[in-house]
């Protein structure tokens, strides 16, 4: 596992406003987490469900989840996003990377196209 920063554009996918954040690419995180203020207030994205998440320290929390259009490295895809409490925490997780067809090159601290996608 490894982490590095990546610029990611987020929108509701319906022609609304777009915001770009600097997210921590975390190959150990399943979902993408973005600040509630960015998703709900700035972009008008609403949660569609709640899920229980386990954090790296072992603690658990039930958090809202919605869907957002993400764009990185010239690719875009809808992905589930967790509405985070911390206004500064932006994580780009494995589910979003898979949806975008990207993999983390942790040696060179960048995202690259997946060499082949599995069915």
Short mmCIF file of N, CA and C in Angstrom, two decimals:
data_model
loop_
_atom_site.label_atom_id
_atom_site.label_comp_id
_atom_site.label_asym_id
_atom_site.label_seq_id
_atom_site.Cartn_x
_atom_site.Cartn_y
_atom_site.Cartn_z
N UNK A 1 0.83 -1.18 0.00
CA UNK A 1 0.00 0.00 0.00
C UNK A 1 0.88 1.24 0.00
N UNK A 2 0.31 2.32 -0.51
CA UNK A 2 1.02 3.58 -0.52
C UNK A 2 0.05 4.71 -0.78
N UNK A 3 0.48 5.92 -0.49
CA UNK A 3 -0.37 7.08 -0.71
C UNK A 3 0.41 8.19 -1.40
N UNK A 4 -0.34 9.02 -2.12
CA UNK A 4 0.20 10.23 -2.73
C UNK A 4 -0.98 11.12 -3.09
N UNK A 5 -0.73 12.36 -3.44
CA UNK A 5 -1.79 13.33 -3.75
C UNK A 5 -2.10 13.33 -5.25
N UNK A 6 -3.39 13.54 -5.57
CA UNK A 6 -3.85 13.57 -6.95
C UNK A 6 -4.99 14.59 -7.07
N UNK A 7 -4.95 15.39 -8.10
CA UNK A 7 -6.03 16.33 -8.38
C UNK A 7 -7.21 15.56 -8.98
N UNK A 8 -8.41 15.77 -8.42
CA UNK A 8 -9.62 15.09 -8.88
C UNK A 8 -10.74 16.11 -8.99
N UNK A 9 -11.43 16.10 -10.14
CA UNK A 9 -12.59 16.97 -10.33
C UNK A 9 -13.85 16.20 -9.97
N UNK A 10 -14.78 16.87 -9.28
CA UNK A 10 -16.00 16.23 -8.81
C UNK A 10 -17.19 17.07 -9.25
N UNK A 11 -18.26 16.40 -9.70
CA UNK A 11 -19.50 17.10 -10.03
C UNK A 11 -20.67 16.15 -9.79
N UNK A 12 -21.88 16.69 -9.94
CA UNK A 12 -23.06 15.85 -9.78
C UNK A 12 -23.38 15.09 -11.07
N UNK A 13 -22.70 15.42 -12.16
CA UNK A 13 -22.92 14.74 -13.44
C UNK A 13 -24.12 15.24 -14.21
N UNK A 14 -24.77 16.28 -13.69
CA UNK A 14 -25.96 16.82 -14.35
C UNK A 14 -25.74 18.24 -14.87
N UNK A 15 -24.50 18.57 -15.16
CA UNK A 15 -24.18 19.89 -15.70
C UNK A 15 -24.04 20.98 -14.65
N UNK A 16 -24.04 20.60 -13.38
CA UNK A 16 -23.88 21.58 -12.30
C UNK A 16 -22.43 21.97 -12.13
N UNK A 17 -22.17 22.67 -11.06
CA UNK A 17 -20.83 23.14 -10.75
C UNK A 17 -19.87 21.96 -10.56
N UNK A 18 -18.59 22.22 -10.86
CA UNK A 18 -17.54 21.22 -10.67
C UNK A 18 -16.52 21.79 -9.70
N UNK A 19 -16.02 20.96 -8.81
CA UNK A 19 -14.97 21.36 -7.88
C UNK A 19 -13.78 20.42 -8.05
N UNK A 20 -12.59 20.98 -7.93
CA UNK A 20 -11.38 20.17 -7.99
C UNK A 20 -10.76 20.15 -6.59
N UNK A 21 -10.40 18.96 -6.14
CA UNK A 21 -9.77 18.80 -4.83
C UNK A 21 -8.46 18.06 -5.01
N UNK A 22 -7.60 18.21 -4.04
CA UNK A 22 -6.36 17.46 -4.00
C UNK A 22 -6.61 16.30 -3.04
N UNK A 23 -6.74 15.10 -3.58
CA UNK A 23 -7.10 13.93 -2.78
C UNK A 23 -5.89 13.04 -2.55
N UNK A 24 -5.90 12.40 -1.41
CA UNK A 24 -4.89 11.40 -1.07
C UNK A 24 -5.30 10.09 -1.75
N UNK A 25 -4.48 9.60 -2.67
CA UNK A 25 -4.75 8.30 -3.29
C UNK A 25 -4.30 7.26 -2.27
N UNK A 26 -5.26 6.49 -1.79
CA UNK A 26 -4.97 5.53 -0.74
C UNK A 26 -5.36 4.14 -1.24
N UNK A 27 -4.37 3.34 -1.60
CA UNK A 27 -4.63 2.02 -2.16
C UNK A 27 -5.22 1.06 -1.14
N UNK A 28 -5.23 1.44 0.13
CA UNK A 28 -5.83 0.62 1.17
C UNK A 28 -7.27 1.00 1.47
N UNK A 29 -7.76 2.09 0.90
CA UNK A 29 -9.14 2.53 1.12
C UNK A 29 -10.04 1.97 0.02
N UNK A 30 -11.18 1.46 0.41
CA UNK A 30 -12.11 0.91 -0.57
C UNK A 30 -12.86 2.02 -1.29
N UNK A 31 -13.47 2.93 -0.54
CA UNK A 31 -14.29 4.00 -1.13
C UNK A 31 -13.56 5.33 -1.11
N UNK A 32 -14.07 6.25 -1.90
CA UNK A 32 -13.60 7.63 -1.90
C UNK A 32 -14.36 8.41 -0.84
N UNK A 33 -13.66 9.22 -0.06
CA UNK A 33 -14.30 10.06 0.94
C UNK A 33 -13.96 11.52 0.64
N UNK A 34 -15.02 12.34 0.61
CA UNK A 34 -14.86 13.77 0.35
C UNK A 34 -15.64 14.54 1.41
N UNK A 35 -15.25 15.78 1.69
CA UNK A 35 -15.94 16.55 2.71
C UNK A 35 -17.43 16.75 2.38
N UNK A 36 -18.25 16.60 3.40
CA UNK A 36 -19.68 16.83 3.27
C UNK A 36 -19.95 18.21 2.67
N UNK A 37 -19.19 19.22 3.11
CA UNK A 37 -19.40 20.58 2.62
C UNK A 37 -19.17 20.70 1.12
N UNK A 38 -18.23 19.95 0.59
CA UNK A 38 -17.99 19.98 -0.86
C UNK A 38 -19.12 19.27 -1.59
N UNK A 39 -19.45 18.06 -1.13
CA UNK A 39 -20.47 17.27 -1.83
C UNK A 39 -21.86 17.90 -1.72
N UNK A 40 -22.30 18.15 -0.50
CA UNK A 40 -23.68 18.57 -0.26
C UNK A 40 -23.89 20.06 -0.52
N UNK A 41 -23.02 20.89 0.05
CA UNK A 41 -23.21 22.34 -0.02
C UNK A 41 -22.76 22.91 -1.36
N UNK A 42 -21.53 22.61 -1.77
CA UNK A 42 -20.99 23.20 -3.00
C UNK A 42 -21.58 22.59 -4.27
N UNK A 43 -21.78 21.26 -4.25
CA UNK A 43 -22.17 20.57 -5.48
C UNK A 43 -23.62 20.09 -5.49
N UNK A 44 -24.30 20.14 -4.37
CA UNK A 44 -25.70 19.72 -4.31
C UNK A 44 -25.90 18.22 -4.41
N UNK A 45 -24.87 17.44 -4.15
CA UNK A 45 -24.98 15.98 -4.18
C UNK A 45 -25.57 15.52 -2.86
N UNK A 46 -26.57 14.66 -2.94
CA UNK A 46 -27.26 14.17 -1.75
C UNK A 46 -26.93 12.70 -1.50
N UNK A 47 -26.87 12.31 -0.24
CA UNK A 47 -26.67 10.90 0.08
C UNK A 47 -27.87 10.07 -0.38
N UNK A 48 -27.60 8.84 -0.78
CA UNK A 48 -28.67 7.93 -1.18
C UNK A 48 -28.80 6.75 -0.22
N UNK A 49 -27.81 6.59 0.66
CA UNK A 49 -27.83 5.48 1.60
C UNK A 49 -26.79 5.74 2.69
N UNK A 50 -26.78 4.86 3.69
CA UNK A 50 -25.75 4.88 4.72
C UNK A 50 -25.09 3.51 4.79
N UNK A 51 -23.80 3.49 5.08
CA UNK A 51 -23.05 2.25 5.21
C UNK A 51 -22.18 2.35 6.46
N UNK A 52 -21.82 1.21 7.01
CA UNK A 52 -20.89 1.16 8.14
C UNK A 52 -19.48 0.98 7.59
N UNK A 53 -18.57 1.82 8.04
CA UNK A 53 -17.18 1.78 7.58
C UNK A 53 -16.25 1.52 8.76
N UNK A 54 -15.19 0.78 8.49
CA UNK A 54 -14.15 0.54 9.48
C UNK A 54 -12.93 1.35 9.08
N UNK A 55 -12.43 2.14 10.01
CA UNK A 55 -11.27 2.99 9.75
C UNK A 55 -9.98 2.22 10.06
N UNK A 56 -8.86 2.77 9.62
CA UNK A 56 -7.56 2.13 9.79
C UNK A 56 -7.25 1.85 11.27
N UNK A 57 -7.77 2.68 12.17
CA UNK A 57 -7.51 2.48 13.60
C UNK A 57 -8.46 1.46 14.24
N UNK A 58 -9.36 0.88 13.42
CA UNK A 58 -10.28 -0.14 13.92
C UNK A 58 -11.64 0.39 14.34
N UNK A 59 -11.78 1.70 14.48
CA UNK A 59 -13.08 2.26 14.86
C UNK A 59 -14.06 2.15 13.69
N UNK A 60 -15.36 2.17 14.02
CA UNK A 60 -16.40 2.06 13.00
C UNK A 60 -17.35 3.23 13.09
N UNK A 61 -17.94 3.59 11.94
CA UNK A 61 -18.93 4.67 11.92
C UNK A 61 -19.89 4.44 10.77
N UNK A 62 -21.14 4.82 10.99
CA UNK A 62 -22.14 4.79 9.92
C UNK A 62 -22.11 6.17 9.25
N UNK A 63 -21.84 6.18 7.94
CA UNK A 63 -21.69 7.44 7.21
C UNK A 63 -22.56 7.44 5.96
N UNK A 64 -23.00 8.62 5.55
CA UNK A 64 -23.79 8.72 4.32
C UNK A 64 -22.94 8.49 3.08
N UNK A 65 -23.57 7.90 2.05
CA UNK A 65 -22.91 7.61 0.78
C UNK A 65 -23.82 8.10 -0.35
N UNK A 66 -23.22 8.69 -1.36
CA UNK A 66 -23.94 9.11 -2.56
C UNK A 66 -23.10 8.76 -3.78
N UNK A 67 -23.48 9.32 -4.91
CA UNK A 67 -22.74 9.07 -6.15
C UNK A 67 -22.33 10.40 -6.77
N UNK A 68 -21.11 10.45 -7.26
CA UNK A 68 -20.59 11.65 -7.90
C UNK A 68 -19.85 11.28 -9.17
N UNK A 69 -19.76 12.23 -10.08
CA UNK A 69 -18.96 12.05 -11.28
C UNK A 69 -17.55 12.53 -10.95
N UNK A 70 -16.57 11.64 -11.10
CA UNK A 70 -15.17 11.96 -10.82
C UNK A 70 -14.40 12.01 -12.13
N UNK A 71 -13.43 12.92 -12.19
CA UNK A 71 -12.57 13.02 -13.37
C UNK A 71 -11.13 13.16 -12.92
N UNK A 72 -10.27 12.29 -13.48
CA UNK A 72 -8.83 12.34 -13.18
C UNK A 72 -8.07 11.76 -14.36
N UNK A 73 -6.95 12.35 -14.67
CA UNK A 73 -6.07 11.86 -15.74
C UNK A 73 -6.83 11.63 -17.05
N UNK A 74 -7.76 12.53 -17.38
CA UNK A 74 -8.48 12.46 -18.65
C UNK A 74 -9.59 11.43 -18.70
N UNK A 75 -9.88 10.77 -17.59
CA UNK A 75 -10.94 9.77 -17.55
C UNK A 75 -12.01 10.23 -16.56
N UNK A 76 -13.26 9.83 -16.82
CA UNK A 76 -14.31 10.17 -15.88
C UNK A 76 -15.27 9.00 -15.71
N UNK A 77 -15.86 8.92 -14.51
CA UNK A 77 -16.79 7.84 -14.19
C UNK A 77 -17.58 8.22 -12.95
N UNK A 78 -18.79 7.69 -12.86
CA UNK A 78 -19.55 7.82 -11.62
C UNK A 78 -19.01 6.82 -10.62
N UNK A 79 -19.00 7.24 -9.36
CA UNK A 79 -18.48 6.39 -8.31
C UNK A 79 -19.19 6.71 -7.00
N UNK A 80 -19.33 5.72 -6.12
CA UNK A 80 -19.84 6.03 -4.79
C UNK A 80 -18.83 6.89 -4.04
N UNK A 81 -19.36 7.83 -3.26
CA UNK A 81 -18.51 8.70 -2.44
C UNK A 81 -19.10 8.77 -1.03
N UNK A 82 -18.22 8.73 -0.05
CA UNK A 82 -18.61 8.83 1.35
C UNK A 82 -18.56 10.30 1.75
N UNK A 83 -19.59 10.75 2.45
CA UNK A 83 -19.67 12.12 2.94
C UNK A 83 -18.87 12.20 4.24
N UNK A 84 -17.68 12.76 4.16
CA UNK A 84 -16.79 12.83 5.32
C UNK A 84 -17.12 13.98 6.23
N UNK A 85 -16.75 13.83 7.49
CA UNK A 85 -17.00 14.85 8.50
C UNK A 85 -15.90 15.90 8.48
N UNK A 86 -14.66 15.47 8.32
CA UNK A 86 -13.51 16.36 8.33
C UNK A 86 -13.48 17.17 7.04
N UNK A 87 -13.49 18.49 7.17
CA UNK A 87 -13.55 19.38 6.01
C UNK A 87 -12.30 19.34 5.15
N UNK A 88 -11.22 18.75 5.65
CA UNK A 88 -9.98 18.74 4.86
C UNK A 88 -9.64 17.35 4.33
N UNK A 89 -10.40 16.33 4.71
CA UNK A 89 -10.04 14.97 4.32
C UNK A 89 -10.64 14.58 2.97
N UNK A 90 -9.77 14.30 2.02
CA UNK A 90 -10.17 13.84 0.69
C UNK A 90 -9.36 12.59 0.37
N UNK A 91 -10.05 11.45 0.27
CA UNK A 91 -9.40 10.19 -0.07
C UNK A 91 -9.95 9.66 -1.37
N UNK A 92 -9.09 9.22 -2.25
CA UNK A 92 -9.49 8.57 -3.50
C UNK A 92 -9.21 7.09 -3.32
N UNK A 93 -10.28 6.28 -3.25
CA UNK A 93 -10.15 4.87 -2.95
C UNK A 93 -10.20 3.96 -4.17
N UNK A 94 -10.06 2.67 -3.90
CA UNK A 94 -9.94 1.65 -4.95
C UNK A 94 -11.18 1.55 -5.84
N UNK A 95 -12.37 1.69 -5.27
CA UNK A 95 -13.59 1.58 -6.07
C UNK A 95 -13.62 2.65 -7.17
N UNK A 96 -13.26 3.87 -6.82
CA UNK A 96 -13.22 4.95 -7.81
C UNK A 96 -12.12 4.73 -8.84
N UNK A 97 -10.96 4.27 -8.39
CA UNK A 97 -9.87 3.99 -9.33
C UNK A 97 -10.29 2.94 -10.34
N UNK A 98 -10.96 1.89 -9.88
CA UNK A 98 -11.43 0.85 -10.79
C UNK A 98 -12.45 1.41 -11.77
N UNK A 99 -13.37 2.22 -11.28
CA UNK A 99 -14.38 2.81 -12.17
C UNK A 99 -13.73 3.69 -13.23
N UNK A 100 -12.66 4.38 -12.86
CA UNK A 100 -11.95 5.26 -13.79
C UNK A 100 -11.00 4.49 -14.72
N UNK A 101 -10.75 3.22 -14.43
CA UNK A 101 -9.81 2.45 -15.23
C UNK A 101 -8.37 2.88 -14.99
N UNK A 102 -8.07 3.28 -13.75
CA UNK A 102 -6.73 3.74 -13.39
C UNK A 102 -6.18 2.88 -12.27
N UNK A 103 -4.86 2.83 -12.20
CA UNK A 103 -4.19 2.18 -11.08
C UNK A 103 -3.17 3.14 -10.50
N UNK A 104 -2.83 2.91 -9.25
CA UNK A 104 -1.86 3.75 -8.57
C UNK A 104 -0.45 3.22 -8.81
N UNK A 105 0.39 4.06 -9.38
CA UNK A 105 1.81 3.77 -9.53
C UNK A 105 2.48 4.42 -8.31
N UNK A 106 2.56 3.67 -7.21
CA UNK A 106 3.04 4.25 -5.96
C UNK A 106 4.54 4.55 -5.98
N UNK A 107 5.28 3.89 -6.86
CA UNK A 107 6.71 4.17 -6.96
C UNK A 107 6.97 5.55 -7.52
N UNK A 108 6.13 5.96 -8.49
CA UNK A 108 6.31 7.25 -9.16
C UNK A 108 5.25 8.28 -8.75
N UNK A 109 4.40 7.93 -7.79
CA UNK A 109 3.39 8.83 -7.22
C UNK A 109 2.51 9.45 -8.29
N UNK A 110 1.85 8.56 -9.07
CA UNK A 110 0.95 9.02 -10.12
C UNK A 110 -0.08 7.95 -10.43
N UNK A 111 -1.13 8.36 -11.11
CA UNK A 111 -2.13 7.42 -11.60
C UNK A 111 -1.82 7.11 -13.05
N UNK A 112 -1.98 5.85 -13.41
CA UNK A 112 -1.75 5.43 -14.81
C UNK A 112 -2.92 4.58 -15.27
N UNK A 113 -3.13 4.51 -16.59
CA UNK A 113 -4.21 3.64 -17.08
C UNK A 113 -3.95 2.19 -16.70
N UNK A 114 -5.02 1.50 -16.34
CA UNK A 114 -4.90 0.07 -16.04
C UNK A 114 -4.47 -0.64 -17.32
N UNK A 115 -3.49 -1.55 -17.24
CA UNK A 115 -3.00 -2.21 -18.45
C UNK A 115 -4.08 -3.03 -19.14
N UNK A 116 -4.98 -3.62 -18.39
CA UNK A 116 -6.13 -4.32 -18.95
C UNK A 116 -7.18 -4.40 -17.86
N UNK A 117 -8.42 -4.35 -18.27
CA UNK A 117 -9.51 -4.42 -17.31
C UNK A 117 -10.03 -5.84 -17.25
N UNK A 118 -10.32 -6.31 -16.08
CA UNK A 118 -10.82 -7.68 -15.91
C UNK A 118 -12.33 -7.71 -15.90
N UNK A 119 -12.87 -8.75 -16.48
CA UNK A 119 -14.31 -8.96 -16.44
C UNK A 119 -14.68 -9.93 -15.35
#
